[in-house]
mmCIF file of C-alpha atoms in Angstrom:
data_model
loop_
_atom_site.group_PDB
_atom_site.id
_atom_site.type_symbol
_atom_site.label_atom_id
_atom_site.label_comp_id
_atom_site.label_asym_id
_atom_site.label_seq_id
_atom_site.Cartn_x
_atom_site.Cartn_y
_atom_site.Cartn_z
ATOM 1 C CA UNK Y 11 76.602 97.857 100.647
ATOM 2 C CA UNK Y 12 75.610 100.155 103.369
ATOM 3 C CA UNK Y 13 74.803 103.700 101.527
ATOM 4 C CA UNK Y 14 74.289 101.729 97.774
ATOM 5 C CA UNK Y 15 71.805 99.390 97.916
ATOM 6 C CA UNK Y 16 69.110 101.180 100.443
ATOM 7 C CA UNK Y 17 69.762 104.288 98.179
ATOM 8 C CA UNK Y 18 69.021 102.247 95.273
ATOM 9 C CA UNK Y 19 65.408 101.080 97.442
ATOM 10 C CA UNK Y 20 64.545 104.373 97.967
ATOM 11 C CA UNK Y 21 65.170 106.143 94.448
ATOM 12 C CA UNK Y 22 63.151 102.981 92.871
ATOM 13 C CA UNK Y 23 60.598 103.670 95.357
ATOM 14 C CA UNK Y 24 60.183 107.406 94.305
ATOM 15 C CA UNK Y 25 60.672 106.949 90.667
ATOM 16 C CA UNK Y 26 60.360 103.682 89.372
ATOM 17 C CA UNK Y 27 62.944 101.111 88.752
ATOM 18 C CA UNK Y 28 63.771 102.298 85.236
ATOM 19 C CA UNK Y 29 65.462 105.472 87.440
ATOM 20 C CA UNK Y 30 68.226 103.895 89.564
ATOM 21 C CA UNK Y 31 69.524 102.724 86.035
ATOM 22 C CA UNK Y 32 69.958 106.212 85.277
ATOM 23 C CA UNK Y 33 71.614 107.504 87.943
ATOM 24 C CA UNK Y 34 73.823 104.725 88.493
ATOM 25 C CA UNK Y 35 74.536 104.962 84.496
ATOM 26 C CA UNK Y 36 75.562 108.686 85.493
ATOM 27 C CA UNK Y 37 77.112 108.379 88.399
ATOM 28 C CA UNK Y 38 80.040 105.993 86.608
ATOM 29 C CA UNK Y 39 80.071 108.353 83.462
ATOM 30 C CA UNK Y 40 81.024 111.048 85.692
ATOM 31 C CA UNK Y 41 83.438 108.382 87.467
ATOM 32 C CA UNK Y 42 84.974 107.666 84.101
ATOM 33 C CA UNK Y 43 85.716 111.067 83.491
ATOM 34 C CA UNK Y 44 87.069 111.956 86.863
ATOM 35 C CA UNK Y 45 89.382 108.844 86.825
ATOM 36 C CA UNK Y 46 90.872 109.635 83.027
ATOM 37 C CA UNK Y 47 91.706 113.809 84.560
ATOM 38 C CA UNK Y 48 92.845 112.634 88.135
ATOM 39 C CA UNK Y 49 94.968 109.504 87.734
ATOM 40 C CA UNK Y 50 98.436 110.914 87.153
ATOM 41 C CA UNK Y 51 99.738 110.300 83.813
ATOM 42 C CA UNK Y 52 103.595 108.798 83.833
ATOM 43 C CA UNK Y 53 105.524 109.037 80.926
ATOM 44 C CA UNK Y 54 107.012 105.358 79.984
ATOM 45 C CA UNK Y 55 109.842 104.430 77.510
ATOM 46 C CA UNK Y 56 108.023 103.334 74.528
ATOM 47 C CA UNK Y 57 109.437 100.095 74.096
ATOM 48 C CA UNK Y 58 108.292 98.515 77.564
ATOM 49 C CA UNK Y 59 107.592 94.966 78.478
ATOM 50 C CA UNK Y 60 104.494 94.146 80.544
ATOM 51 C CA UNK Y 61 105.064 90.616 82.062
ATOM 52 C CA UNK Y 62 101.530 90.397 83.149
ATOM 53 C CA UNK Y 63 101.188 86.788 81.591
ATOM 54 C CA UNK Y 64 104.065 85.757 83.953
ATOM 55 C CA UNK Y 65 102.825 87.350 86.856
ATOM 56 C CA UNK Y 66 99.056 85.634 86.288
ATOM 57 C CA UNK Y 67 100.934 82.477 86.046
ATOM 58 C CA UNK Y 68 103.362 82.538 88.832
ATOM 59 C CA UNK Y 69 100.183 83.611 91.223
ATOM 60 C CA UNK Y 70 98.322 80.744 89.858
ATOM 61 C CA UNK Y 71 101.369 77.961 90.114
ATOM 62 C CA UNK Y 72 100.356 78.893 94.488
ATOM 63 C CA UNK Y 73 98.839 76.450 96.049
ATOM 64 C CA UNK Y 74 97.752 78.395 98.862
ATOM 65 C CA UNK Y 75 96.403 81.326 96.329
ATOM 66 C CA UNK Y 76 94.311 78.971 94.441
ATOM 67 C CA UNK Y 77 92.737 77.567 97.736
ATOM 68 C CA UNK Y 78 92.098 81.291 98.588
ATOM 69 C CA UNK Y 79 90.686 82.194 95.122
ATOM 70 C CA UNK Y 80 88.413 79.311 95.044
ATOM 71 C CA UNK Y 81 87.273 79.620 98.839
ATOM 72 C CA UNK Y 82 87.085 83.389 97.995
ATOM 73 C CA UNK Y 83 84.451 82.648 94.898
ATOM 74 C CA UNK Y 84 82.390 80.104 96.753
ATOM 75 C CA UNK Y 85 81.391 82.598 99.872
ATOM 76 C CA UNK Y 86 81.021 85.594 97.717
ATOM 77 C CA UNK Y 87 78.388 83.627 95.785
ATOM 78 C CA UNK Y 88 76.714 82.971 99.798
ATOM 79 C CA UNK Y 89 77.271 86.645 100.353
ATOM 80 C CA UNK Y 90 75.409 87.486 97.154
ATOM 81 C CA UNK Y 91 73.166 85.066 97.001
ATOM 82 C CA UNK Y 92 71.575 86.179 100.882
ATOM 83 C CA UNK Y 93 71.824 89.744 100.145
ATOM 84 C CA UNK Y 94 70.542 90.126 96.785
ATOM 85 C CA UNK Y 95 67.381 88.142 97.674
ATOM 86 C CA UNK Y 96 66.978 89.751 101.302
ATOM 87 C CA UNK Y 97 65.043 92.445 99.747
ATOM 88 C CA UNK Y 98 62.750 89.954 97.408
ATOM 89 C CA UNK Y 99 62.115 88.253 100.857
ATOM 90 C CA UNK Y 100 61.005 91.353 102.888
ATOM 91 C CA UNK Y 101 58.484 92.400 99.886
ATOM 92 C CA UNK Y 102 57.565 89.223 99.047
ATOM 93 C CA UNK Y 103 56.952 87.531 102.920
ATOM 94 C CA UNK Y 104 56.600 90.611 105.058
ATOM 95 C CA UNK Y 105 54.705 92.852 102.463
ATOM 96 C CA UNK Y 106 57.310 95.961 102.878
ATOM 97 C CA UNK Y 107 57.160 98.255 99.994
ATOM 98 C CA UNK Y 108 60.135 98.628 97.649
ATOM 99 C CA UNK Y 109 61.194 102.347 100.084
ATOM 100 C CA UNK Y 110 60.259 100.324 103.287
ATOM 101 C CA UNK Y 111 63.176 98.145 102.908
ATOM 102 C CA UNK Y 112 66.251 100.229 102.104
ATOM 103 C CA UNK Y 113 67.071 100.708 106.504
ATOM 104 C CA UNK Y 114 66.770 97.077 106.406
ATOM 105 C CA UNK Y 115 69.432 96.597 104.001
ATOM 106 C CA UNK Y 116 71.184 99.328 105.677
ATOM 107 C CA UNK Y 117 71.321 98.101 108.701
ATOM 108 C CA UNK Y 118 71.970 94.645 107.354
ATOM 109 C CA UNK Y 119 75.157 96.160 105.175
ATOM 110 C CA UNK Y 120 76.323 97.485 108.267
ATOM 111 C CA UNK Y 121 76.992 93.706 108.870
ATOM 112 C CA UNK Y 122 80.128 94.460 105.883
ATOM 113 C CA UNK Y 123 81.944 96.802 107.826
ATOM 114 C CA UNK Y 124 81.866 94.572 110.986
ATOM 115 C CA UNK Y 125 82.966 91.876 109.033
ATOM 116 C CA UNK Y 126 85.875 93.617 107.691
ATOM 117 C CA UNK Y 127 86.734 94.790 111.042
ATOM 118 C CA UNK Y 128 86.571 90.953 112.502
ATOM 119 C CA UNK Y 129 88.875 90.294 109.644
ATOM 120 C CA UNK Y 130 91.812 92.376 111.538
ATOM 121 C CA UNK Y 131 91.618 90.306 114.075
ATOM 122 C CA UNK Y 132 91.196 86.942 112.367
ATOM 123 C CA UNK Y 133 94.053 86.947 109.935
ATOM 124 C CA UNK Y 134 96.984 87.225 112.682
ATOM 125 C CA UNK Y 135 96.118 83.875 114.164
ATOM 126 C CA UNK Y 136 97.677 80.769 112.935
ATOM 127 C CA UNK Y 137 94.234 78.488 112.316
ATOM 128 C CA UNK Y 138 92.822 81.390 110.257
ATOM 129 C CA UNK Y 139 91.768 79.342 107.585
ATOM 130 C CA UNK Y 140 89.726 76.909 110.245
ATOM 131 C CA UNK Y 141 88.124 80.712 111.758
ATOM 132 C CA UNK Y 142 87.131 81.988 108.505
ATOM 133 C CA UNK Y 143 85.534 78.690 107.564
ATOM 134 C CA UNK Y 144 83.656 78.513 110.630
ATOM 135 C CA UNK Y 145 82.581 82.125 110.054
ATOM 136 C CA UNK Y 146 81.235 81.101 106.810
ATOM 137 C CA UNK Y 147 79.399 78.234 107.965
ATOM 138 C CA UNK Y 148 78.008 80.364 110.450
ATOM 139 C CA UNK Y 149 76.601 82.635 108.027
ATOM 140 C CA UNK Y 150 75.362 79.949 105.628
ATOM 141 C CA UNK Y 151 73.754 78.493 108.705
ATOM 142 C CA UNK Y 152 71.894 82.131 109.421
ATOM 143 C CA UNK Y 153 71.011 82.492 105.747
ATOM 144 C CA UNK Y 154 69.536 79.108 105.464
ATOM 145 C CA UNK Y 155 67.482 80.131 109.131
ATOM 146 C CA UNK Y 156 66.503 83.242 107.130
ATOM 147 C CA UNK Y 157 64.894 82.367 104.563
ATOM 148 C CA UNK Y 158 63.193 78.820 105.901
ATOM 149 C CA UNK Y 159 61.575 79.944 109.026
ATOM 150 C CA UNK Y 160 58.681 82.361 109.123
ATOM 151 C CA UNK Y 161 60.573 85.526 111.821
ATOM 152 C CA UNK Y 162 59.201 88.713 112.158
ATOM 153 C CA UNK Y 163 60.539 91.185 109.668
ATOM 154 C CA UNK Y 164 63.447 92.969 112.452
ATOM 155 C CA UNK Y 165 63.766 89.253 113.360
ATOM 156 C CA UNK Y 166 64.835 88.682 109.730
ATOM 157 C CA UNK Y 167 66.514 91.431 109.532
ATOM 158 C CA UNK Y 168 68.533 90.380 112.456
ATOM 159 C CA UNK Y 169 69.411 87.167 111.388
ATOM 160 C CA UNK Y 170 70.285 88.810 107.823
ATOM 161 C CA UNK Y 171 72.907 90.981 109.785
ATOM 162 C CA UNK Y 172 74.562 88.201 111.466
ATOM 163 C CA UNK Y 173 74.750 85.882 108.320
ATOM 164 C CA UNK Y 174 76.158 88.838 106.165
ATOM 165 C CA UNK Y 175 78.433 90.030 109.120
ATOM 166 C CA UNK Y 176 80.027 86.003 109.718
ATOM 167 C CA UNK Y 177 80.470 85.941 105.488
ATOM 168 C CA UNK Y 178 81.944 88.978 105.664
ATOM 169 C CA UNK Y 179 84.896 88.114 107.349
ATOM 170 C CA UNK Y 180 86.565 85.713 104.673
ATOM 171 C CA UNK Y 181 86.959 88.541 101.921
ATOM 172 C CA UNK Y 182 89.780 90.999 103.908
ATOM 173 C CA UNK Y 183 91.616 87.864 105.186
ATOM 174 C CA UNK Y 184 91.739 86.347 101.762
ATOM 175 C CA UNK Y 185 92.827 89.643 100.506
ATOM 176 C CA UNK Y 186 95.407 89.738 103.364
ATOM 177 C CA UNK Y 187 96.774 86.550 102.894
ATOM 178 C CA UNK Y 188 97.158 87.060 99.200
ATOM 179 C CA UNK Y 189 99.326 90.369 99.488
ATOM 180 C CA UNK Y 190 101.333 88.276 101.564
ATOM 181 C CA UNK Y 191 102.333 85.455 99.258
ATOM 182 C CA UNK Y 192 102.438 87.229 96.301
ATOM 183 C CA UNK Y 193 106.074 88.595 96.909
ATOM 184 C CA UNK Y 194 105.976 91.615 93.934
ATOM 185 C CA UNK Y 195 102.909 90.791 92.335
ATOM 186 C CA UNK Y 196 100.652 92.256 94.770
ATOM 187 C CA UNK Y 197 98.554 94.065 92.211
ATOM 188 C CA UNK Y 198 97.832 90.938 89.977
ATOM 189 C CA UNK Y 199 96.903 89.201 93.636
ATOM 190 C CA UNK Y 200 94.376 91.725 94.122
ATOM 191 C CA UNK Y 201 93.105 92.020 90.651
ATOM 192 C CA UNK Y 202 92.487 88.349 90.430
ATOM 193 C CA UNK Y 203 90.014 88.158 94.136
ATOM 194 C CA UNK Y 204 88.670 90.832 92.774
ATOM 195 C CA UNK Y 205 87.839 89.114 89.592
ATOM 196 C CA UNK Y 206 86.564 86.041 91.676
ATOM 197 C CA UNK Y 207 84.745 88.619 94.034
ATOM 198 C CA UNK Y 208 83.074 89.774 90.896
ATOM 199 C CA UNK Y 209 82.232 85.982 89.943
ATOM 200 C CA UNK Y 210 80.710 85.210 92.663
ATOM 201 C CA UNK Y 211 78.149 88.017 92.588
ATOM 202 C CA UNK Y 212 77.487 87.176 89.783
ATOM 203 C CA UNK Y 213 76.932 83.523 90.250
ATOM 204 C CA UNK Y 214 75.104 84.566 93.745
ATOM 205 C CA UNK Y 215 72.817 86.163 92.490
ATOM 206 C CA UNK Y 216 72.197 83.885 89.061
ATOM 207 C CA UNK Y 217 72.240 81.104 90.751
ATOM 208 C CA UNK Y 218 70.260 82.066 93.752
ATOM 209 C CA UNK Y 219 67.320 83.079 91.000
ATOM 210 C CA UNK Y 220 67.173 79.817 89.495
ATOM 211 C CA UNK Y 221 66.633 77.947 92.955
ATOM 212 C CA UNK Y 222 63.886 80.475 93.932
ATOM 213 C CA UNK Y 223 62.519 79.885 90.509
ATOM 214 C CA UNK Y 224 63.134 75.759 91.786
ATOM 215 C CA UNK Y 225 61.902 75.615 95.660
ATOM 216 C CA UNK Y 226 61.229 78.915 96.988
ATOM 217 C CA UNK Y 227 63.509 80.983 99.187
ATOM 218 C CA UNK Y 228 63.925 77.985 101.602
ATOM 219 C CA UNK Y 229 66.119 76.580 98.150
ATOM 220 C CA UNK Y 230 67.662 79.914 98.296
ATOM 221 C CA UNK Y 231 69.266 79.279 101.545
ATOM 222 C CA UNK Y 232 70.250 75.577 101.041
ATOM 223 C CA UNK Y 233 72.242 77.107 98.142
ATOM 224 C CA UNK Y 234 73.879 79.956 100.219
ATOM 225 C CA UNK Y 235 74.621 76.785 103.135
ATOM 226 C CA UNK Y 236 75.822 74.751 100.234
ATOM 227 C CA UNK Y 237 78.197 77.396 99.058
ATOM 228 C CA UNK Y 238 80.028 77.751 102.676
ATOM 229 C CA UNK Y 239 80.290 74.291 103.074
ATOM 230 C CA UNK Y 240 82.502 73.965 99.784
ATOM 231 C CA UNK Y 241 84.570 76.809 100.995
ATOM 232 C CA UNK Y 242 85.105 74.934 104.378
ATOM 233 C CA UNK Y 243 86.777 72.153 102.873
ATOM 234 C CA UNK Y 244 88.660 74.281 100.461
ATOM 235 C CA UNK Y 245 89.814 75.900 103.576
ATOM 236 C CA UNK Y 246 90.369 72.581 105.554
ATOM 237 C CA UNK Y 247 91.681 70.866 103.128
ATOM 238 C CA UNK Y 248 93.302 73.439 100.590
ATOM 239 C CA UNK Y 249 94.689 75.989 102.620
ATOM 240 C CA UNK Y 250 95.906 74.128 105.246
ATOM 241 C CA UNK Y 251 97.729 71.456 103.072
ATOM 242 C CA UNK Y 252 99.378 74.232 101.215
ATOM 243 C CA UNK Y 253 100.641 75.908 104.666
ATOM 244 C CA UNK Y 254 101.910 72.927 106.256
ATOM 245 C CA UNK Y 255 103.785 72.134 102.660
ATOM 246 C CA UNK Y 256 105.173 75.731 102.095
#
């Protein structure tokens, strides 16, 4: 987020946007090949039984894991939804040219590693889930600001940095409280947030496309406010039901 996406702005801006395809098409090729020479290769008895099913469904019989999967999913798609249109809005509103707005996105995906940091702190308290739901209304709150008020461009900027730093915060503490509960299925815990990390990119920024097709980037941050407040009762209601039953 903070080296990937300006890099992206700036490669576009020197070569056109069929180029960043390229390299980025590259850059995992040569990925794929250093993962299949690097990862170490363990030799396994060849009648071995992989009780991944099991594992999927004793992670899904939580309570608490669902709540976090589903909270998980709804902020990613706020997280998405602001950040993949924070560029459209600069170009679009404040005229900045494609290379003009990759230290903007820098300095907003700077907002990521504070976040992350934040998390540290969050997830040792006991009202976690009521913290990281307030952080995420906070954010939806600054992305709906964002993109309905006419700022300067640093001003939007700003505001970007504090709405993507407050979203931020939900993803390590999810991913914290998962490894916890998942006993010795750790790795299926963090494959499936991942999976519903992935999800809600994608439905961020699908979704966020059709409402500024719909109403403008004003819609655009009604949806990202709309997706925090479902994670806040998911949190309220979900997480903490599932603690005070466990």
């Amino acid at each position: 987020g903070v080296v990937g996406v300006p890099a992206v702005a700036v490669v576009a801006s020197a070569g056109g946007w069929r180029v960043p395809f390229s390299v980025i098409g590259s850059l995992l090729l040569v990925c794929a090949v250093l993962h299949w020479f690097w990862y170490p290769k363990s030799q396994r008895p060849e009648a071995r039984n992989f009780p991944f099913i099991s594992r999927y469904k004793q992670m899904a019989s939580i309570d608490l894991f669902r709540s976090a999967l589903a909270a998980n999913f709804l902020q990613r798609i706020a997280f998405y939804g602001t950040f993949s249109y924070l560029a459209a809005y600069l170009i679009s509103e404040h005229g900045l040219s494609v290379g003009e707005t990759a230290a903007p996105l820098a300095i907003v995906g700077v907002g990521v590693v504070i976040g992350s940091f934040t998390a540290g702190l969050v997830v040792v308290l006991k009202r976690r889930a009521q913290v990281v739901a307030a952080c995420a209304l906070a954010g939806g709150l600054a992305s709906l600001f964002l993109f309905s008020f006419d700022l300067s461009a640093w001003g939007t900027v700003g505001v970007a940095l504090i709405s993507i730093t407050f979203i931020s915060v939900g993803w390590p503490t999810f991913l914290a409280i998962s490894t916890e509960i998942s006993g010795n299925s750790q790795a299926t815990a963090v494959g499936m947030l991942g999976a519903s990390n992935q999800m809600g990119g994608v439905g961020g920024a699908a979704l966020g496309g059709a409402f500024l097709a719909l109403g403008g980037f004003s819609t655009v941050g009604f949806f990202c406010l709309g997706a925090v407040l479902l994670s806040a009762v998911v949190l309220q209601f979900g997480m903490s039901a599932a603690r005070s039953s466990a």
